[in-house]
Amino acid sequence: MDAIEVEGLKRRYAADKGGEGFEAVSDVTFSVREGEIFALLGTNGAGKTSTVEVLEGLAPATEGRVRVLGFDPFTERAQVRPRTGVMLQEGGFPSELTVAETARMWAGVTSEARPEREALDMVGLGRRVDVRVKQLSGGEKRRLDLALALIGQPEVLFLDEPTTGMDPEGRRDTAELVRELRAQGTTVLLTTHYLEEAEQLADRLAIMQAGRVVAAGTPEQVVAARPSRIGFRLPHGVEPEQLPLSVKAAVTGRRVSVKTHALQQELTELLVWARDRDVELEGLHARSASLEEAFLEIAQEGHIRAAADGDGSGDGVGVGVGPRTGGEAGGVTRGSGAVQGQDGRTDDRTGARA
Amino acid sequence: MSAVTTERAAAPRVARISTKRLAALGRAELTLLLRNRSALFVALLLPIAMTFSIKSAAEQADISELGLSVGSMVLPGSVGVVLLFAVYSNLVGVYVARREELVLKRLRTGEANDLEILSAGALPSVALGVAQSVLLLVGGAVLLDMGAPERLDLVVAGVVLGMVMMTVLAAASASFARTTEMAQLIPMPMMLVSFAASGLFVPLEVFPDTLENVCRWLPMTPITDLLRAGVTGGLDGTATLRALGIAVAWTLLGAYGVRRRFRWEPRR
């Protein structure tokens, strides 16, 4: 069974005093299986939090259907709340209460709460119980928020940017904790800006853009649609035109960067050629695309589309759900790769076969 | 109301109040109240100070020919000050502060329902207000050498209705304040009007009839009337019912306002 179902979700903010309403979520469909970690990614303003808030039951869906554990989280609040844990993007706790007082308060509004101390220990705040919330660091506040989300031993956990503001250690601890929770059968929906985190943690993910899901699947599936990269230094005495490449290469100075959907073949060609010519390809590396590259490319495509749309409303961006292919038409200067020149000096040549 | 009911059909029904949740939230709120020095000062000391000024004002003014004793001014007046300062004004600040700190939003992600969240926020202030009212009524009666209240039921009705009405109106007023700074100004109109025209400092009998009749419809006036009638008697059945009716009407109006406009999170 799916723990979370979202179908054709639309969320429009009411117009405030004559202004036009704002549509934060235009058309979002996805589902999260029981016991799965699902990551919702997107640039700021993509509609992640607006989507998650509907799932948390804080706001009704303007259109579409949302179910959490089979219930409508807004109208059937009393059925859903005891089984969910929520960490908002920004924690809301009275600054004058101590950590222990805050946890006690939260345990008091939670049925079947685990001992407060246990929850605080889980997030490593056990030694800070007598500190006022206002004296906590940003990362500690996030930990407290996480502890409270866990007090009710939730079946479904919503984490909106759980690690923002945490130091690397905090991020690692949190990721570890989330994995443990999954092992115990908890379903986790999280949003994050750390793509590496999503890639490592998430069983499946969706990338949002202007209120829509533009890519979804396992991290591998989302990345698979993106080209792999080969990079090396151009050997002395070799001109870019002489390279045995069937696709475009970007050459910056003597640095060559190739994007290809056929990594194995392309690499074989290159290595065989290098052996035959007896040249050394210094600094050679070859790797599949990372989620970060995939994400940035999708984001950039979004900007290009938005600019082309002109009205900026995001309507009419007809992008289907699922991994996208064929998005390479813009040439090699587009994209995120750190291997390419970002200063416009990129020398765009075709490594045509002789 | 039918239009509202249809529009609200999809909204969550008001769930039952859980004393456990109420106690947990109320306890946290009490801790916060005790740590807020300025709110505590206003809530505890102002009513006492203002009770003395009501007393001296009542003694200077010649109210005996209106058939009023000093005690019949001071006792309702002191409870009125408690209601306006310790409960109404204080709670506007509480609701706005919790909203701006995102506490209300966070609480709504949990199991507590809206009514519990709002009630718990008011609990410590109301409890403190009731305790103060009892102390001021008893202490005032002893100091002014007055006997037991003529109609204790009306005194109780006045205090209880006053507490509920002030809480509801505070929640309704909170939606007008965008910041905690504004939360200190927003209660002003209600407080000034109540002091001037609800019989707290000045008996309405000194006003021309038309003005007096208008003042009867203000939210705080029926509370003053009920308290005064409770202390000294002298309110006939019709007048008592009218006072009760006006007080209940303002409370319902406030509750309607809260349901329609209460903001659970800051404006963006």
XYZ file of C-alpha atoms in Angstrom:
622
model
C 0.000 0.000 0.000
C 1.094 3.549 -0.619
C 1.562 5.561 2.549
C 1.204 8.845 0.687
C -0.786 9.432 -2.485
C -0.831 12.718 -4.353
C -2.901 13.004 -7.485
C -3.208 16.120 -9.613
C -2.521 18.366 -6.643
C -3.037 22.061 -7.184
C -2.548 24.681 -4.508
C -3.432 28.264 -5.074
C -2.895 30.933 -2.455
C -5.865 33.212 -2.001
C -5.536 36.673 -3.396
C -4.687 39.157 -0.683
C -6.483 42.474 -1.171
C -7.144 42.690 -4.856
C -3.930 40.966 -5.885
C -4.100 37.951 -8.125
C -3.890 34.612 -6.396
C -0.641 32.746 -6.708
C -0.504 29.184 -7.865
C 2.361 27.530 -6.016
C 1.518 23.987 -7.025
C 0.100 23.433 -10.497
C -0.042 19.722 -11.086
C 1.735 17.288 -8.844
C 1.276 13.537 -8.834
C 3.403 11.055 -6.974
C 3.126 8.373 -4.363
C 5.322 7.168 -1.554
C 5.348 3.496 -0.694
C 5.200 2.266 2.857
C 8.618 2.147 4.470
C 10.260 4.182 1.735
C 12.361 7.336 1.866
C 11.098 9.738 -0.750
C 12.849 13.028 -1.496
C 11.160 16.046 -3.016
C 13.705 18.282 -4.711
C 13.507 21.591 -6.458
C 14.874 25.101 -6.498
C 13.490 27.704 -4.112
C 9.938 28.515 -5.089
C 9.433 25.253 -6.954
C 6.503 24.403 -4.693
C 8.046 21.765 -2.419
C 6.946 23.264 0.874
C 3.542 24.207 -0.514
C 3.089 20.570 -1.488
C 4.335 19.191 1.810
C 2.072 21.524 3.793
C -0.952 20.017 2.082
C 0.288 16.530 2.954
C 0.825 17.601 6.548
C -2.789 18.742 6.615
C -1.981 22.384 7.295
C -3.819 23.548 4.204
C -6.473 22.082 1.934
C -5.711 21.151 -1.656
C -7.207 23.639 -4.098
C -7.691 20.772 -6.525
C -6.672 17.153 -6.679
C -6.574 14.335 -4.215
C -4.221 13.766 -1.316
C -4.175 10.779 1.018
C -1.891 10.004 3.921
C -2.293 6.476 5.279
C -5.573 6.402 3.393
C -7.019 9.555 4.984
C -7.439 13.127 3.883
C -4.905 14.879 6.125
C -6.949 18.102 6.247
C -10.526 16.973 6.771
C -9.656 13.782 8.640
C -7.058 15.417 10.789
C -7.894 13.499 13.970
C -7.319 10.163 12.208
C -4.025 11.147 10.611
C -2.215 13.245 13.210
C -1.488 10.518 15.779
C 0.342 8.577 13.061
C 2.449 11.304 11.483
C 5.458 13.301 12.600
C 6.219 16.684 11.119
C 9.297 18.853 10.967
C 8.458 22.175 9.389
C 10.953 24.105 7.330
C 11.213 26.572 10.157
C 10.682 25.248 13.645
C 8.152 27.037 15.795
C 8.958 26.832 19.455
C 8.615 29.446 22.168
C 12.112 30.847 22.587
C 11.784 31.182 26.363
C 11.118 27.512 27.051
C 13.952 25.074 27.684
C 14.554 22.042 25.514
C 13.084 19.755 28.192
C 10.013 21.952 28.683
C 9.401 22.062 24.952
C 9.689 18.287 24.664
C 7.402 17.792 27.659
C 4.809 20.081 26.106
C 4.973 18.190 22.821
C 4.788 14.798 24.499
C 1.694 16.077 26.311
C -0.148 16.660 23.038
C 0.971 13.335 21.585
C -0.662 9.971 22.125
C 1.638 7.046 22.737
C 4.590 9.350 23.074
C 7.974 7.854 23.644
C 9.810 9.252 26.700
C 10.970 12.806 25.952
C 14.475 11.994 27.050
C 14.661 9.105 24.612
C 13.626 11.332 21.713
C 16.153 14.002 22.699
C 18.893 11.388 23.004
C 18.061 10.057 19.553
C 18.998 13.401 18.029
C 21.930 14.012 20.360
C 20.331 16.786 22.413
C 20.389 14.810 25.661
C 22.965 17.128 27.206
C 21.162 20.323 26.307
C 17.865 19.715 28.080
C 18.073 22.743 30.364
C 19.035 25.223 27.668
C 16.464 27.741 26.485
C 15.415 27.350 22.867
C 16.616 30.866 22.054
C 20.152 29.876 23.072
C 20.314 26.872 20.754
C 22.309 27.064 17.543
C 20.475 26.746 14.240
C 21.527 23.142 13.927
C 20.443 22.335 17.479
C 17.039 23.860 16.809
C 16.670 21.532 13.843
C 17.628 18.613 16.059
C 15.014 19.618 18.615
C 12.433 19.892 15.862
C 13.381 16.419 14.661
C 13.158 15.018 18.197
C 9.604 16.333 18.532
C 8.659 14.898 15.154
C 9.823 11.531 16.479
C 8.140 11.643 19.885
C 4.902 10.144 18.605
C 6.694 7.167 16.982
C 5.180 8.165 13.632
C 4.421 5.815 10.786
C 4.892 8.652 8.327
C 7.497 11.332 8.849
C 7.538 14.657 6.991
C 10.897 16.414 7.036
C 11.006 19.791 5.320
C 14.674 20.630 4.852
C 15.689 18.760 7.997
C 19.405 19.400 7.665
C 19.429 23.045 6.626
C 21.565 24.890 9.146
C 23.192 21.731 10.469
C 26.925 21.186 10.420
C 28.292 18.182 8.487
C 28.227 16.047 11.613
C 24.599 16.927 12.231
C 23.751 16.104 8.640
C 25.471 12.747 8.903
C 23.730 11.933 12.197
C 20.384 12.896 10.726
C 20.896 10.776 7.632
C 21.870 7.880 9.844
C 18.770 8.360 11.975
C 16.510 8.531 8.934
C 17.979 5.248 7.669
C 17.383 3.627 11.047
C 13.797 4.820 11.006
C 13.309 3.333 7.565
C 14.719 0.046 8.842
C 11.998 0.134 11.489
C 9.381 0.624 8.793
C 8.836 4.379 8.941
C 7.861 6.107 5.719
C 9.801 9.335 5.209
C 9.037 12.224 2.890
C 11.794 14.802 2.921
C 12.758 17.905 1.034
C 16.363 19.006 0.879
C 18.773 21.300 -0.871
C 21.598 18.843 -0.415
C 21.425 16.687 -3.524
C 24.121 14.338 -2.352
C 22.002 13.692 0.712
C 18.992 12.910 -1.444
C 21.028 10.674 -3.723
C 22.338 8.661 -0.798
C 19.179 8.555 1.283
C 16.224 8.434 -1.025
C 14.746 5.261 -2.416
C 12.887 7.403 -4.891
C 12.664 11.096 -5.549
C 10.864 13.724 -7.556
C 12.255 16.972 -8.868
C 9.824 19.880 -8.899
C 9.957 22.927 -11.096
C 7.452 25.783 -11.099
C 4.800 23.781 -9.287
C 5.161 20.601 -11.338
C 7.058 17.351 -11.108
C 9.532 17.351 -13.997
C 11.460 14.202 -13.154
C 10.774 11.270 -10.888
C 12.050 7.826 -10.101
C 14.945 6.250 -8.268
C 18.067 8.413 -8.115
C 19.600 6.051 -10.690
C 16.656 6.459 -13.054
C 16.667 10.239 -12.795
C 20.398 10.358 -13.345
C 20.362 7.741 -16.113
C 18.700 10.152 -18.486
C 21.628 12.523 -18.074
C 24.894 12.182 -20.006
C 27.996 10.756 -18.385
C 31.213 12.718 -18.449
C 34.729 12.034 -19.595
C 37.517 14.484 -18.878
C 41.241 14.577 -19.571
C 44.057 16.871 -20.641
C 44.680 17.148 -24.334
C 47.991 15.390 -25.014
C 50.815 17.463 -26.482
C 50.931 17.470 -30.204
C 47.285 16.562 -30.529
C 44.694 18.977 -31.807
C 41.089 18.664 -30.636
C 40.035 17.801 -34.176
C 42.147 14.682 -34.027
C 40.348 13.180 -31.087
C 38.414 9.995 -31.872
C 35.127 11.285 -30.542
C 31.686 10.827 -32.045
C 30.128 13.553 -29.904
C 30.925 17.157 -29.173
C 33.681 17.929 -26.775
C 34.286 21.127 -24.891
C 37.869 22.247 -24.808
C 38.993 24.839 -22.322
C 42.665 25.521 -22.651
C 43.981 21.972 -22.850
C 41.217 20.534 -20.749
C 38.796 18.334 -22.688
C 35.363 17.539 -21.434
C 32.958 15.177 -23.114
C 29.326 14.491 -22.351
C 27.982 11.244 -23.664
C 25.075 8.896 -23.302
C 27.303 6.010 -24.374
C 30.056 6.154 -21.826
C 31.446 2.688 -22.387
C 31.748 2.939 -26.165
C 33.070 6.457 -26.095
C 35.644 5.600 -23.484
C 36.739 2.464 -25.300
C 37.286 4.455 -28.493
C 39.315 6.965 -26.620
C 41.473 4.476 -24.751
C 42.146 2.325 -27.797
C 43.074 5.438 -29.739
C 45.387 6.569 -26.955
C 47.124 3.198 -26.839
C 47.534 3.080 -30.581
C 48.905 6.613 -30.676
C 50.928 5.942 -27.513
C 49.763 9.132 -25.846
C 48.946 9.637 -22.216
C 45.601 11.102 -21.249
C 46.547 12.998 -18.138
C 43.920 13.545 -15.460
C 41.601 11.100 -17.124
C 38.312 10.510 -15.404
C 35.005 9.066 -16.485
C 31.835 8.965 -14.481
C 28.103 8.767 -14.666
C 26.144 11.948 -14.112
C 25.474 12.880 -10.508
C 22.078 13.828 -9.220
C 23.418 17.325 -8.730
C 24.246 17.640 -12.420
C 20.884 16.237 -13.377
C 19.171 18.642 -11.014
C 21.037 21.703 -12.195
C 20.417 20.886 -15.822
C 16.718 20.451 -15.173
C 16.679 23.724 -13.274
C 18.446 25.479 -16.115
C 16.079 24.049 -18.680
C 13.302 25.408 -16.519
C 14.789 28.888 -16.606
C 15.175 28.728 -20.340
C 11.573 27.626 -20.719
C 10.355 30.241 -18.309
C 12.173 32.926 -20.272
C 10.701 31.573 -23.505
C 7.251 31.523 -21.965
C 7.558 35.190 -21.312
C 4.636 35.522 -18.939
C 6.572 33.742 -16.234
C 3.434 32.206 -14.846
C 4.743 28.743 -15.384
C 1.548 27.724 -17.128
C 1.965 25.906 -20.342
C 5.265 24.381 -19.408
C 4.201 21.101 -20.824
C 6.609 18.778 -19.140
C 5.661 15.224 -18.487
C 6.443 13.169 -15.469
C 9.326 10.811 -15.666
C 12.959 10.900 -16.623
C 13.533 13.182 -19.542
C 15.674 12.409 -22.471
C 16.769 14.345 -25.454
C 17.399 17.499 -23.504
C 20.851 17.928 -24.982
C 20.010 20.115 -27.916
C 21.453 23.238 -26.419
C 25.084 22.326 -26.908
C 27.828 21.723 -24.449
C 28.139 25.170 -22.967
C 24.837 24.671 -21.213
C 24.745 22.706 -18.046
C 26.403 22.750 -14.744
C 29.583 20.864 -15.117
C 32.429 22.278 -13.166
C 34.661 20.768 -15.799
C 33.481 23.293 -18.312
C 34.502 26.887 -18.436
C 31.958 29.051 -16.688
C 33.463 32.212 -18.009
C 32.463 31.941 -21.616
C 35.893 30.979 -22.814
C 34.729 27.501 -23.567
C 35.940 26.529 -26.952
C 33.175 24.638 -28.611
C 34.489 22.380 -31.328
C 33.380 19.252 -32.918
C 35.773 16.442 -32.555
C 34.959 15.078 -35.947
C 36.425 11.821 -36.883
C 39.031 11.994 -39.524
C -25.155 31.008 9.377
C -26.249 28.561 6.702
C -23.929 30.076 4.132
C -21.044 29.699 6.518
C -21.906 26.109 7.259
C -21.848 25.152 3.605
C -18.619 26.979 2.991
C -17.050 25.304 5.980
C -18.342 21.872 5.155
C -14.874 20.650 4.222
C -13.175 22.134 7.257
C -12.248 19.846 10.111
C -14.972 19.448 12.669
C -14.221 20.707 16.117
C -12.924 17.673 17.920
C -13.395 16.978 21.578
C -11.252 18.743 24.078
C -8.634 16.586 25.733
C -7.696 17.694 29.245
C -4.304 16.045 28.880
C -3.426 18.129 25.821
C -4.946 21.241 27.362
C -2.889 20.739 30.513
C 0.364 20.182 28.598
C -0.078 23.305 26.485
C -1.419 25.348 29.398
C 1.551 24.428 31.527
C 4.004 25.548 28.860
C 2.027 28.764 28.453
C 2.108 29.368 32.216
C 5.884 28.958 32.220
C 6.082 31.525 29.437
C 3.812 33.950 31.288
C 5.910 33.672 34.454
C 9.052 34.389 32.401
C 7.552 37.426 30.702
C 8.263 40.115 33.274
C 6.491 42.995 31.571
C 3.328 41.014 30.892
C 3.344 39.791 34.454
C 3.799 43.318 35.768
C 0.886 44.627 33.726
C -1.290 41.695 34.686
C -0.570 41.785 38.405
C 0.053 45.372 39.407
C -1.994 47.524 37.051
C -5.379 46.230 38.199
C -4.507 47.016 41.819
C -3.174 50.477 40.993
C -6.178 51.281 38.833
C -8.580 50.037 41.458
C -7.293 52.780 43.749
C -7.720 55.419 41.075
C -11.284 54.256 40.451
C -11.890 54.531 44.165
C -10.628 58.088 44.455
C -12.506 59.094 41.308
C -15.692 57.619 42.719
C -15.170 59.395 46.017
C -14.624 62.767 44.382
C -17.551 62.502 42.023
C -20.913 62.944 43.635
C -22.370 59.601 42.699
C -24.557 59.116 45.719
C -27.385 61.088 44.128
C -27.306 58.559 41.259
C -28.026 55.976 43.875
C -24.544 54.467 43.589
C -22.124 53.681 46.382
C -18.338 53.891 46.069
C -18.174 50.099 46.371
C -20.634 49.619 43.524
C -18.189 51.517 41.288
C -14.925 50.137 42.574
C -15.649 46.410 42.578
C -16.995 46.058 38.999
C -14.379 48.548 37.847
C -11.492 46.557 39.285
C -12.705 43.335 37.661
C -13.105 45.251 34.411
C -9.476 46.359 34.599
C -8.399 42.772 35.189
C -10.416 41.643 32.181
C -9.011 44.310 29.911
C -5.357 44.269 30.993
C -4.604 40.829 32.351
C -6.805 38.956 29.926
C -7.709 40.857 26.763
C -4.608 42.936 26.109
C -2.266 40.255 27.383
C -3.841 37.578 25.203
C -3.656 39.651 22.042
C 0.092 39.726 22.679
C 0.218 36.004 23.414
C -1.633 34.975 20.259
C 0.386 37.286 18.033
C 3.701 36.217 19.576
C 2.905 32.520 19.193
C 1.806 33.079 15.626
C 4.887 35.079 14.660
C 7.189 32.532 16.327
C 5.432 29.878 14.195
C 4.393 28.109 17.369
C 0.747 27.974 16.345
C 1.636 26.495 12.977
C 3.873 23.910 14.586
C 1.207 22.983 17.132
C -1.282 22.441 14.333
C 0.939 19.728 12.877
C 0.340 17.785 16.090
C -2.699 16.181 17.617
C -4.061 19.212 19.462
C -7.069 20.701 17.679
C -7.590 24.397 17.039
C -9.897 24.943 19.998
C -7.424 23.297 22.356
C -4.540 25.370 21.027
C -6.403 28.646 21.465
C -7.902 27.698 24.823
C -4.581 26.531 26.228
C -2.978 29.806 25.206
C -5.545 31.656 27.296
C -5.607 29.285 30.243
C -2.904 30.791 32.492
C -4.008 34.382 31.879
C -7.616 33.508 32.549
C -6.745 31.557 35.683
C -4.652 34.448 36.921
C -7.471 36.847 36.039
C -10.047 34.830 37.939
C -7.798 34.673 40.986
C -7.236 38.424 40.850
C -10.943 39.091 40.407
C -11.772 37.028 43.465
C -9.074 38.761 45.492
C -10.154 42.229 44.401
C -13.846 41.515 45.005
C -13.276 40.019 48.422
C -10.541 42.461 49.419
C -12.506 45.437 48.133
C -15.671 44.379 49.914
C -13.785 44.001 53.182
C -11.887 47.278 52.863
C -14.951 49.236 51.804
C -16.945 47.581 54.531
C -19.517 46.087 52.209
C -21.585 43.022 52.929
C -21.802 39.843 50.916
C -22.857 40.289 47.267
C -26.600 40.596 46.725
C -26.585 38.219 43.790
C -23.537 35.986 43.734
C -24.848 34.249 40.611
C -24.666 37.496 38.658
C -21.134 38.169 39.900
C -20.092 34.710 38.738
C -21.898 35.180 35.434
C -20.168 38.528 34.927
C -16.690 37.147 35.650
C -17.135 33.968 33.578
C -18.754 35.684 30.605
C -16.170 38.441 30.807
C -13.286 35.954 30.712
C -14.704 34.031 27.757
C -15.595 37.192 25.846
C -12.177 38.782 26.406
C -10.414 35.606 25.260
C -12.488 35.351 22.114
C -12.141 39.058 21.326
C -8.381 38.849 21.916
C -8.087 36.017 19.397
C -10.231 37.987 16.957
C -8.127 41.133 17.477
C -4.856 39.236 17.000
C -5.511 38.887 13.284
C -5.259 42.677 12.935
C -1.722 42.835 14.305
C 0.963 41.853 11.821
C 3.808 42.125 14.314
C 4.324 41.789 18.044
C 4.869 45.543 18.185
C 1.474 46.144 16.631
C 0.015 43.700 19.130
C 0.548 46.351 21.794
C -1.448 48.968 19.885
C -4.270 46.812 18.594
C -5.991 46.417 22.001
C -6.004 50.205 22.578
C -9.329 51.159 20.940
C -11.237 48.457 22.749
C -9.620 49.371 26.065
C -10.150 53.119 25.745
C -13.759 52.735 24.672
C -14.410 50.302 27.500
C -12.867 52.546 30.142
C -14.696 55.617 28.925
C -18.066 54.254 27.947
C -18.729 50.941 29.637
C -19.283 52.256 33.136
C -15.925 51.228 34.525
C -14.724 54.663 35.642
C -17.760 56.756 34.940
C -21.272 55.509 35.607
C -23.330 55.566 32.419
C -26.095 57.313 34.349
C -24.215 60.616 34.051
C -24.474 60.502 30.241
C -27.466 61.858 28.277
C -30.044 59.140 27.617
C -29.227 58.636 23.946
C -25.515 58.242 24.623
C -26.245 55.951 27.522
C -28.369 53.756 25.278
C -25.588 53.479 22.729
C -23.096 52.600 25.439
C -25.338 49.760 26.617
C -24.454 47.865 23.439
C -20.676 47.970 23.917
C -19.036 44.631 24.761
C -17.819 45.571 28.226
C -21.012 47.304 29.428
C -23.094 44.184 30.099
C -20.203 42.757 32.109
C -20.054 45.900 34.254
C -23.836 45.800 34.647
C -23.863 42.172 35.706
C -21.070 42.695 38.214
C -22.664 45.815 39.670
C -26.046 44.148 39.908
C -24.377 41.196 41.552
C -22.635 43.347 44.134
C -25.500 45.696 45.016
C -28.589 44.250 43.399
C -30.946 46.574 41.564
C -31.091 45.086 38.043
C -34.559 43.857 37.094
C -35.169 40.664 35.163
C -35.421 42.286 31.738
C -32.249 44.298 32.230
C -30.409 41.213 33.452
C -31.494 39.207 30.441
C -30.528 42.050 28.132
C -27.072 42.238 29.680
C -26.612 38.484 29.370
C -27.848 38.601 25.784
C -25.493 41.403 24.752
C -22.520 39.664 26.381
C -23.293 36.375 24.662
C -23.851 38.145 21.344
C -20.421 39.816 21.476
C -18.816 36.500 22.374
C -20.478 34.764 19.432
C -19.563 37.616 17.118
C -15.967 37.330 18.285
C -16.003 33.562 17.805
C -17.335 34.045 14.288
C -14.506 36.488 13.623
C -11.943 34.017 14.906
C -13.318 31.253 12.710
C -13.309 33.471 9.671
C -10.135 35.436 10.052
C -7.785 33.943 12.614
C -4.304 33.592 11.121
C -2.281 30.588 12.212
C 0.953 31.707 10.627
C 2.667 34.988 9.748
C 1.853 36.736 6.507
C 4.523 36.346 3.919
